[in-house]
């Protein structure tokens, strides 16, 4: 199965701020006596997450929604160009939408135009 790429016809995401929430692939088990054990998981979890916002017209929203559905409603990994530090460097990263959750807010509407603000958090593989 090949990994899909974010459509080039859609705008790149805006980042309100840069923050990296690193979480290693650990599982913690707390026992009834109060002691605990931590161990690494046998699979690769995402390395960190990034909060993103898209400003989309009505037609762009339809394209984004179709792309989102092709990702099994955000559960599959895909590639996207992201600036992930304070430099101007943009790198192609493998990402997925955290919990498949997106939020769409109507920002502007007139008789023929709609502008939506779409927010989501991406899990990023390094």
mmCIF file of N, CA and C in Angstrom:
data_model
loop_
_atom_site.group_PDB
_atom_site.id
_atom_site.type_symbol
_atom_site.label_atom_id
_atom_site.label_comp_id
_atom_site.label_asym_id
_atom_site.label_seq_id
_atom_site.Cartn_x
_atom_site.Cartn_y
_atom_site.Cartn_z
ATOM 1 N N UNK A 1 0.843 -1.183 0.000
ATOM 2 C CA UNK A 1 0.000 0.000 0.000
ATOM 3 C C UNK A 1 0.885 1.242 0.000
ATOM 4 N N UNK A 2 0.634 2.156 -0.899
ATOM 5 C CA UNK A 2 1.443 3.364 -0.972
ATOM 6 C C UNK A 2 0.854 4.456 -0.073
ATOM 7 N N UNK A 3 1.728 5.335 0.350
ATOM 8 C CA UNK A 3 1.322 6.454 1.194
ATOM 9 C C UNK A 3 0.870 7.595 0.294
ATOM 10 N N UNK A 4 -0.291 8.156 0.584
ATOM 11 C CA UNK A 4 -0.814 9.280 -0.196
ATOM 12 C C UNK A 4 -0.058 10.553 0.142
ATOM 13 N N UNK A 5 -0.118 11.524 -0.751
ATOM 14 C CA UNK A 5 0.477 12.835 -0.532
ATOM 15 C C UNK A 5 -0.625 13.876 -0.413
ATOM 16 N N UNK A 6 -0.381 14.888 0.407
ATOM 17 C CA UNK A 6 -1.306 16.002 0.550
ATOM 18 C C UNK A 6 -1.468 16.671 -0.814
ATOM 19 N N UNK A 7 -2.690 16.961 -1.251
ATOM 20 C CA UNK A 7 -2.904 17.525 -2.594
ATOM 21 C C UNK A 7 -2.214 18.876 -2.788
ATOM 22 N N UNK A 8 -1.533 19.024 -3.906
ATOM 23 C CA UNK A 8 -0.845 20.284 -4.208
ATOM 24 C C UNK A 8 -1.833 21.397 -4.548
ATOM 25 N N UNK A 9 -3.078 21.044 -4.842
ATOM 26 C CA UNK A 9 -4.094 22.047 -5.160
ATOM 27 C C UNK A 9 -4.620 22.749 -3.920
ATOM 28 N N UNK A 10 -4.343 22.200 -2.746
ATOM 29 C CA UNK A 10 -4.819 22.804 -1.500
ATOM 30 C C UNK A 10 -3.720 23.659 -0.886
ATOM 31 N N UNK A 11 -4.100 24.699 -0.126
ATOM 32 C CA UNK A 11 -3.084 25.550 0.495
ATOM 33 C C UNK A 11 -2.315 24.795 1.578
ATOM 34 N N UNK A 12 -1.079 25.241 1.804
ATOM 35 C CA UNK A 12 -0.280 24.654 2.866
ATOM 36 C C UNK A 12 -0.836 25.109 4.215
ATOM 37 N N UNK A 13 -0.651 24.312 5.257
ATOM 38 C CA UNK A 13 -1.217 24.671 6.558
ATOM 39 C C UNK A 13 -0.510 25.857 7.196
ATOM 40 N N UNK A 14 -1.276 26.632 7.928
ATOM 41 C CA UNK A 14 -0.728 27.712 8.735
ATOM 42 C C UNK A 14 -0.451 27.138 10.113
ATOM 43 N N UNK A 15 0.631 27.535 10.695
ATOM 44 C CA UNK A 15 0.923 27.096 12.048
ATOM 45 C C UNK A 15 0.874 28.317 12.945
ATOM 46 N N UNK A 16 -0.008 28.287 13.945
ATOM 47 C CA UNK A 16 -0.127 29.422 14.848
ATOM 48 C C UNK A 16 1.114 29.541 15.724
ATOM 49 N N UNK A 17 1.732 28.419 16.002
ATOM 50 C CA UNK A 17 2.980 28.412 16.752
ATOM 51 C C UNK A 17 3.654 27.079 16.508
ATOM 52 N N UNK A 18 4.910 27.016 16.835
ATOM 53 C CA UNK A 18 5.625 25.759 16.694
ATOM 54 C C UNK A 18 5.821 25.175 18.068
ATOM 55 N N UNK A 19 5.367 23.957 18.241
ATOM 56 C CA UNK A 19 5.625 23.249 19.495
ATOM 57 C C UNK A 19 5.736 21.776 19.167
ATOM 58 N N UNK A 20 6.634 21.140 19.835
ATOM 59 C CA UNK A 20 6.830 19.715 19.629
ATOM 60 C C UNK A 20 6.570 19.008 20.944
ATOM 61 N N UNK A 21 5.601 18.121 20.944
ATOM 62 C CA UNK A 21 5.284 17.327 22.121
ATOM 63 C C UNK A 21 5.870 15.940 21.903
ATOM 64 N N UNK A 22 7.069 15.721 22.438
ATOM 65 C CA UNK A 22 7.736 14.433 22.265
ATOM 66 C C UNK A 22 7.188 13.442 23.276
ATOM 67 N N UNK A 23 6.861 12.261 22.799
ATOM 68 C CA UNK A 23 6.413 11.206 23.694
ATOM 69 C C UNK A 23 6.971 9.887 23.184
ATOM 70 N N UNK A 24 7.824 9.275 23.958
ATOM 71 C CA UNK A 24 8.387 8.005 23.514
ATOM 72 C C UNK A 24 7.340 6.900 23.546
ATOM 73 N N UNK A 25 7.631 5.808 22.876
ATOM 74 C CA UNK A 25 6.714 4.670 22.830
ATOM 75 C C UNK A 25 6.870 3.840 24.104
ATOM 76 N N UNK A 26 6.301 4.347 25.173
ATOM 77 C CA UNK A 26 6.371 3.663 26.465
ATOM 78 C C UNK A 26 4.977 3.306 26.945
ATOM 79 N N UNK A 27 4.895 2.230 27.686
ATOM 80 C CA UNK A 27 3.656 1.886 28.365
ATOM 81 C C UNK A 27 3.980 1.768 29.847
ATOM 82 N N UNK A 28 3.140 2.345 30.679
ATOM 83 C CA UNK A 28 3.346 2.320 32.125
ATOM 84 C C UNK A 28 2.237 1.496 32.752
ATOM 85 N N UNK A 29 2.642 0.528 33.557
ATOM 86 C CA UNK A 29 1.692 -0.329 34.265
ATOM 87 C C UNK A 29 1.842 -0.074 35.756
ATOM 88 N N UNK A 30 0.755 0.324 36.404
ATOM 89 C CA UNK A 30 0.762 0.541 37.849
ATOM 90 C C UNK A 30 0.112 -0.662 38.518
ATOM 91 N N UNK A 31 0.822 -1.227 39.482
ATOM 92 C CA UNK A 31 0.341 -2.418 40.176
ATOM 93 C C UNK A 31 -0.457 -2.023 41.407
ATOM 94 N N UNK A 32 -1.212 -2.973 41.944
ATOM 95 C CA UNK A 32 -2.077 -2.691 43.092
ATOM 96 C C UNK A 32 -1.297 -2.292 44.335
ATOM 97 N N UNK A 33 -0.032 -2.691 44.459
ATOM 98 C CA UNK A 33 0.761 -2.301 45.620
ATOM 99 C C UNK A 33 1.361 -0.901 45.468
ATOM 100 N N UNK A 34 1.077 -0.212 44.356
ATOM 101 C CA UNK A 34 1.554 1.144 44.140
ATOM 102 C C UNK A 34 2.808 1.247 43.302
ATOM 103 N N UNK A 35 3.511 0.146 43.117
ATOM 104 C CA UNK A 35 4.706 0.187 42.279
ATOM 105 C C UNK A 35 4.306 0.245 40.802
ATOM 106 N N UNK A 36 5.257 0.620 39.972
ATOM 107 C CA UNK A 36 4.959 0.755 38.543
ATOM 108 C C UNK A 36 6.126 0.234 37.733
ATOM 109 N N UNK A 37 5.798 -0.169 36.501
ATOM 110 C CA UNK A 37 6.813 -0.632 35.555
ATOM 111 C C UNK A 37 6.591 0.077 34.233
ATOM 112 N N UNK A 38 7.669 0.514 33.606
ATOM 113 C CA UNK A 38 7.596 1.129 32.285
ATOM 114 C C UNK A 38 8.419 0.305 31.320
ATOM 115 N N UNK A 39 7.900 0.170 30.105
ATOM 116 C CA UNK A 39 8.643 -0.546 29.086
ATOM 117 C C UNK A 39 8.325 0.048 27.724
ATOM 118 N N UNK A 40 9.248 -0.157 26.795
ATOM 119 C CA UNK A 40 9.024 0.364 25.447
ATOM 120 C C UNK A 40 8.028 -0.516 24.709
ATOM 121 N N UNK A 41 7.310 0.111 23.809
ATOM 122 C CA UNK A 41 6.324 -0.607 23.006
ATOM 123 C C UNK A 41 7.011 -1.205 21.785
ATOM 124 N N UNK A 42 6.477 -2.303 21.262
ATOM 125 C CA UNK A 42 7.110 -2.952 20.113
ATOM 126 C C UNK A 42 6.791 -2.309 18.765
ATOM 127 N N UNK A 43 6.136 -1.170 18.754
ATOM 128 C CA UNK A 43 5.817 -0.499 17.497
ATOM 129 C C UNK A 43 6.243 0.956 17.604
ATOM 130 N N UNK A 44 6.311 1.624 16.476
ATOM 131 C CA UNK A 44 6.753 3.012 16.443
ATOM 132 C C UNK A 44 5.563 3.952 16.556
ATOM 133 N N UNK A 45 5.507 4.687 17.635
ATOM 134 C CA UNK A 45 4.500 5.732 17.767
ATOM 135 C C UNK A 45 5.034 6.981 17.077
ATOM 136 N N UNK A 46 4.193 7.974 16.934
ATOM 137 C CA UNK A 46 4.670 9.203 16.310
ATOM 138 C C UNK A 46 5.679 9.881 17.226
ATOM 139 N N UNK A 47 6.582 10.647 16.636
ATOM 140 C CA UNK A 47 7.634 11.292 17.406
ATOM 141 C C UNK A 47 7.148 12.553 18.105
ATOM 142 N N UNK A 48 6.336 13.359 17.421
ATOM 143 C CA UNK A 48 5.785 14.559 18.035
ATOM 144 C C UNK A 48 4.563 15.004 17.256
ATOM 145 N N UNK A 49 3.893 16.031 17.738
ATOM 146 C CA UNK A 49 2.676 16.496 17.081
ATOM 147 C C UNK A 49 2.775 17.992 16.786
ATOM 148 N N UNK A 50 2.018 18.421 15.767
ATOM 149 C CA UNK A 50 2.002 19.808 15.325
ATOM 150 C C UNK A 50 0.551 20.226 15.118
ATOM 151 N N UNK A 51 0.169 21.383 15.650
ATOM 152 C CA UNK A 51 -1.171 21.927 15.436
ATOM 153 C C UNK A 51 -1.180 22.759 14.164
ATOM 154 N N UNK A 52 -2.162 22.513 13.295
ATOM 155 C CA UNK A 52 -2.234 23.201 11.999
ATOM 156 C C UNK A 52 -3.623 23.767 11.755
ATOM 157 N N UNK A 53 -3.666 24.791 10.908
ATOM 158 C CA UNK A 53 -4.916 25.420 10.486
ATOM 159 C C UNK A 53 -4.868 25.600 8.978
ATOM 160 N N UNK A 54 -5.963 25.289 8.310
ATOM 161 C CA UNK A 54 -6.123 25.549 6.877
ATOM 162 C C UNK A 54 -7.245 26.556 6.697
ATOM 163 N N UNK A 55 -7.056 27.506 5.794
ATOM 164 C CA UNK A 55 -8.128 28.408 5.392
ATOM 165 C C UNK A 55 -8.542 27.965 3.994
ATOM 166 N N UNK A 56 -9.771 27.468 3.860
ATOM 167 C CA UNK A 56 -10.224 26.850 2.620
ATOM 168 C C UNK A 56 -11.489 27.511 2.092
ATOM 169 N N UNK A 57 -11.550 27.665 0.772
ATOM 170 C CA UNK A 57 -12.793 28.090 0.139
ATOM 171 C C UNK A 57 -13.739 26.890 0.119
ATOM 172 N N UNK A 58 -14.957 27.108 -0.309
ATOM 173 C CA UNK A 58 -15.919 26.015 -0.375
ATOM 174 C C UNK A 58 -15.463 24.879 -1.274
ATOM 175 N N UNK A 59 -14.913 25.218 -2.449
ATOM 176 C CA UNK A 59 -14.429 24.185 -3.372
ATOM 177 C C UNK A 59 -13.216 23.458 -2.795
ATOM 178 N N UNK A 60 -12.324 24.201 -2.145
ATOM 179 C CA UNK A 60 -11.162 23.569 -1.517
ATOM 180 C C UNK A 60 -11.591 22.646 -0.376
ATOM 181 N N UNK A 61 -12.645 23.047 0.350
ATOM 182 C CA UNK A 61 -13.145 22.186 1.423
ATOM 183 C C UNK A 61 -13.595 20.835 0.867
ATOM 184 N N UNK A 62 -14.287 20.846 -0.263
ATOM 185 C CA UNK A 62 -14.736 19.600 -0.886
ATOM 186 C C UNK A 62 -13.535 18.732 -1.247
ATOM 187 N N UNK A 63 -12.485 19.328 -1.820
ATOM 188 C CA UNK A 63 -11.260 18.578 -2.146
ATOM 189 C C UNK A 63 -10.607 18.020 -0.886
ATOM 190 N N UNK A 64 -10.528 18.843 0.167
ATOM 191 C CA UNK A 64 -9.933 18.383 1.419
ATOM 192 C C UNK A 64 -10.753 17.230 2.013
ATOM 193 N N UNK A 65 -12.082 17.363 1.987
ATOM 194 C CA UNK A 65 -12.944 16.321 2.546
ATOM 195 C C UNK A 65 -12.757 15.000 1.791
ATOM 196 N N UNK A 66 -12.657 15.045 0.486
ATOM 197 C CA UNK A 66 -12.425 13.823 -0.298
ATOM 198 C C UNK A 66 -11.061 13.210 0.031
ATOM 199 N N UNK A 67 -10.039 14.053 0.203
ATOM 200 C CA UNK A 67 -8.719 13.566 0.602
ATOM 201 C C UNK A 67 -8.791 12.937 1.998
ATOM 202 N N UNK A 68 -9.474 13.596 2.917
ATOM 203 C CA UNK A 68 -9.658 13.097 4.286
ATOM 204 C C UNK A 68 -10.342 11.720 4.278
ATOM 205 N N UNK A 69 -11.383 11.556 3.455
ATOM 206 C CA UNK A 69 -12.063 10.260 3.355
ATOM 207 C C UNK A 69 -11.144 9.201 2.762
ATOM 208 N N UNK A 70 -10.286 9.579 1.809
ATOM 209 C CA UNK A 70 -9.360 8.611 1.214
ATOM 210 C C UNK A 70 -8.300 8.156 2.208
ATOM 211 N N UNK A 71 -8.122 8.906 3.291
ATOM 212 C CA UNK A 71 -7.197 8.526 4.371
ATOM 213 C C UNK A 71 -7.902 7.705 5.452
ATOM 214 N N UNK A 72 -9.030 7.096 5.109
ATOM 215 C CA UNK A 72 -9.845 6.376 6.099
ATOM 216 C C UNK A 72 -10.202 7.301 7.250
ATOM 217 N N UNK A 73 -10.691 8.472 6.888
ATOM 218 C CA UNK A 73 -11.114 9.501 7.834
ATOM 219 C C UNK A 73 -9.995 9.879 8.798
ATOM 220 N N UNK A 74 -8.812 10.096 8.223
ATOM 221 C CA UNK A 74 -7.680 10.614 8.983
ATOM 222 C C UNK A 74 -6.832 9.595 9.690
ATOM 223 N N UNK A 75 -7.136 8.317 9.579
ATOM 224 C CA UNK A 75 -6.379 7.321 10.336
ATOM 225 C C UNK A 75 -5.103 6.857 9.638
ATOM 226 N N UNK A 76 -4.985 7.080 8.326
ATOM 227 C CA UNK A 76 -3.802 6.627 7.583
ATOM 228 C C UNK A 76 -2.721 7.712 7.547
ATOM 229 N N UNK A 77 -1.478 7.265 7.415
ATOM 230 C CA UNK A 77 -0.346 8.176 7.265
ATOM 231 C C UNK A 77 -0.335 8.749 5.856
ATOM 232 N N UNK A 78 0.156 9.993 5.702
ATOM 233 C CA UNK A 78 0.339 10.620 4.407
ATOM 234 C C UNK A 78 1.533 11.557 4.483
ATOM 235 N N UNK A 79 1.998 12.042 3.335
ATOM 236 C CA UNK A 79 3.126 12.971 3.328
ATOM 237 C C UNK A 79 2.625 14.388 3.102
ATOM 238 N N UNK A 80 3.324 15.337 3.742
ATOM 239 C CA UNK A 80 2.939 16.740 3.652
ATOM 240 C C UNK A 80 4.182 17.596 3.858
ATOM 241 N N UNK A 81 4.261 18.718 3.163
ATOM 242 C CA UNK A 81 5.362 19.661 3.368
ATOM 243 C C UNK A 81 5.062 20.506 4.597
ATOM 244 N N UNK A 82 5.983 20.477 5.562
ATOM 245 C CA UNK A 82 5.791 21.226 6.801
ATOM 246 C C UNK A 82 7.076 21.938 7.198
ATOM 247 N N UNK A 83 6.958 23.212 7.603
ATOM 248 C CA UNK A 83 8.100 23.866 8.248
ATOM 249 C C UNK A 83 8.057 23.508 9.731
ATOM 250 N N UNK A 84 9.062 22.806 10.219
ATOM 251 C CA UNK A 84 8.981 22.302 11.587
ATOM 252 C C UNK A 84 10.035 22.883 12.526
ATOM 253 N N UNK A 85 10.531 24.059 12.210
ATOM 254 C CA UNK A 85 11.418 24.733 13.138
ATOM 255 C C UNK A 85 11.385 26.223 12.830
ATOM 256 N N UNK A 86 12.274 26.969 13.416
ATOM 257 C CA UNK A 86 12.252 28.422 13.241
ATOM 258 C C UNK A 86 12.887 28.887 11.937
ATOM 259 N N UNK A 87 13.445 27.986 11.151
ATOM 260 C CA UNK A 87 14.056 28.369 9.884
ATOM 261 C C UNK A 87 12.996 28.388 8.783
ATOM 262 N N UNK A 88 13.423 28.753 7.598
ATOM 263 C CA UNK A 88 12.519 28.779 6.447
ATOM 264 C C UNK A 88 12.490 27.442 5.721
ATOM 265 N N UNK A 89 13.153 26.444 6.254
ATOM 266 C CA UNK A 89 13.232 25.143 5.613
ATOM 267 C C UNK A 89 11.890 24.422 5.700
ATOM 268 N N UNK A 90 11.421 23.934 4.569
ATOM 269 C CA UNK A 90 10.191 23.147 4.521
ATOM 270 C C UNK A 90 10.576 21.736 4.100
ATOM 271 N N UNK A 91 10.217 20.768 4.906
ATOM 272 C CA UNK A 91 10.560 19.379 4.620
ATOM 273 C C UNK A 91 9.303 18.555 4.413
ATOM 274 N N UNK A 92 9.427 17.522 3.597
ATOM 275 C CA UNK A 92 8.329 16.582 3.442
ATOM 276 C C UNK A 92 8.359 15.631 4.626
ATOM 277 N N UNK A 93 7.254 15.566 5.349
ATOM 278 C CA UNK A 93 7.147 14.724 6.538
ATOM 279 C C UNK A 93 6.015 13.719 6.369
ATOM 280 N N UNK A 94 6.147 12.598 7.046
ATOM 281 C CA UNK A 94 5.073 11.612 7.096
ATOM 282 C C UNK A 94 4.235 11.930 8.329
ATOM 283 N N UNK A 95 2.941 12.150 8.110
ATOM 284 C CA UNK A 95 2.047 12.614 9.178
ATOM 285 C C UNK A 95 0.719 11.864 9.111
ATOM 286 N N UNK A 96 -0.043 11.974 10.176
ATOM 287 C CA UNK A 96 -1.441 11.534 10.176
ATOM 288 C C UNK A 96 -2.212 12.455 11.104
ATOM 289 N N UNK A 97 -3.512 12.535 10.890
ATOM 290 C CA UNK A 97 -4.359 13.405 11.696
ATOM 291 C C UNK A 97 -4.634 12.707 13.021
ATOM 292 N N UNK A 98 -4.261 13.373 14.108
ATOM 293 C CA UNK A 98 -4.374 12.776 15.439
ATOM 294 C C UNK A 98 -5.833 12.451 15.747
ATOM 295 N N UNK A 99 -6.080 11.194 16.055
ATOM 296 C CA UNK A 99 -7.422 10.676 16.350
ATOM 297 C C UNK A 99 -8.406 10.888 15.199
ATOM 298 N N UNK A 100 -7.916 11.281 14.031
ATOM 299 C CA UNK A 100 -8.797 11.544 12.893
ATOM 300 C C UNK A 100 -9.686 12.757 13.090
ATOM 301 N N UNK A 101 -9.376 13.585 14.100
ATOM 302 C CA UNK A 101 -10.254 14.700 14.475
ATOM 303 C C UNK A 101 -9.902 15.974 13.719
ATOM 304 N N UNK A 102 -10.888 16.538 13.050
ATOM 305 C CA UNK A 102 -10.743 17.847 12.414
ATOM 306 C C UNK A 102 -11.892 18.725 12.897
ATOM 307 N N UNK A 103 -11.664 20.031 12.869
ATOM 308 C CA UNK A 103 -12.708 20.982 13.263
ATOM 309 C C UNK A 103 -12.864 21.987 12.139
ATOM 310 N N UNK A 104 -14.093 22.185 11.670
ATOM 311 C CA UNK A 104 -14.379 23.116 10.577
ATOM 312 C C UNK A 104 -15.250 24.245 11.115
ATOM 313 N N UNK A 105 -14.787 25.489 10.940
ATOM 314 C CA UNK A 105 -15.545 26.676 11.346
ATOM 315 C C UNK A 105 -15.774 27.560 10.124
ATOM 316 N N UNK A 106 -17.006 28.011 9.947
ATOM 317 C CA UNK A 106 -17.317 28.945 8.870
ATOM 318 C C UNK A 106 -16.801 30.321 9.265
ATOM 319 N N UNK A 107 -15.924 30.919 8.421
ATOM 320 C CA UNK A 107 -15.349 32.229 8.711
ATOM 321 C C UNK A 107 -16.049 33.346 7.951
ATOM 322 N N UNK A 108 -16.510 33.037 6.740
ATOM 323 C CA UNK A 108 -17.100 34.060 5.886
ATOM 324 C C UNK A 108 -18.086 33.403 4.938
ATOM 325 N N UNK A 109 -19.184 34.116 4.682
ATOM 326 C CA UNK A 109 -20.168 33.600 3.742
ATOM 327 C C UNK A 109 -20.870 34.772 3.073
ATOM 328 N N UNK A 110 -20.987 34.677 1.752
ATOM 329 C CA UNK A 110 -21.898 35.563 1.025
ATOM 330 C C UNK A 110 -22.656 34.683 0.042
ATOM 331 N N UNK A 111 -23.290 35.254 -0.945
ATOM 332 C CA UNK A 111 -24.163 34.458 -1.814
ATOM 333 C C UNK A 111 -23.440 33.354 -2.564
ATOM 334 N N UNK A 112 -22.167 33.551 -2.909
ATOM 335 C CA UNK A 112 -21.488 32.532 -3.701
ATOM 336 C C UNK A 112 -20.162 32.047 -3.103
ATOM 337 N N UNK A 113 -19.702 32.663 -2.032
ATOM 338 C CA UNK A 113 -18.403 32.295 -1.471
ATOM 339 C C UNK A 113 -18.507 31.856 -0.016
ATOM 340 N N UNK A 114 -17.743 30.849 0.307
ATOM 341 C CA UNK A 114 -17.610 30.382 1.676
ATOM 342 C C UNK A 114 -16.119 30.289 1.985
ATOM 343 N N UNK A 115 -15.725 30.630 3.195
ATOM 344 C CA UNK A 115 -14.353 30.433 3.655
ATOM 345 C C UNK A 115 -14.441 29.702 4.992
ATOM 346 N N UNK A 116 -13.740 28.571 5.064
ATOM 347 C CA UNK A 116 -13.740 27.750 6.266
ATOM 348 C C UNK A 116 -12.356 27.733 6.901
ATOM 349 N N UNK A 117 -12.332 27.696 8.217
ATOM 350 C CA UNK A 117 -11.097 27.490 8.978
ATOM 351 C C UNK A 117 -11.143 26.047 9.469
ATOM 352 N N UNK A 118 -10.184 25.238 9.010
ATOM 353 C CA UNK A 118 -10.135 23.818 9.371
ATOM 354 C C UNK A 118 -8.912 23.617 10.271
ATOM 355 N N UNK A 119 -9.142 23.110 11.476
ATOM 356 C CA UNK A 119 -8.074 22.912 12.461
ATOM 357 C C UNK A 119 -7.905 21.432 12.752
ATOM 358 N N UNK A 120 -6.662 21.009 12.950
ATOM 359 C CA UNK A 120 -6.370 19.638 13.311
ATOM 360 C C UNK A 120 -4.964 19.557 13.874
ATOM 361 N N UNK A 121 -4.668 18.451 14.513
ATOM 362 C CA UNK A 121 -3.331 18.183 15.034
ATOM 363 C C UNK A 121 -2.757 16.994 14.270
ATOM 364 N N UNK A 122 -1.503 17.116 13.868
ATOM 365 C CA UNK A 122 -0.832 16.064 13.107
ATOM 366 C C UNK A 122 0.177 15.333 13.991
ATOM 367 N N UNK A 123 0.136 14.010 13.953
ATOM 368 C CA UNK A 123 1.221 13.202 14.500
ATOM 369 C C UNK A 123 2.303 13.154 13.433
ATOM 370 N N UNK A 124 3.562 13.384 13.815
ATOM 371 C CA UNK A 124 4.661 13.470 12.852
ATOM 372 C C UNK A 124 5.665 12.368 13.141
ATOM 373 N N UNK A 125 6.050 11.650 12.089
ATOM 374 C CA UNK A 125 7.142 10.679 12.185
ATOM 375 C C UNK A 125 8.434 11.377 11.817
ATOM 376 N N UNK A 126 9.513 11.064 12.518
ATOM 377 C CA UNK A 126 10.818 11.620 12.132
ATOM 378 C C UNK A 126 11.639 10.562 11.469
#
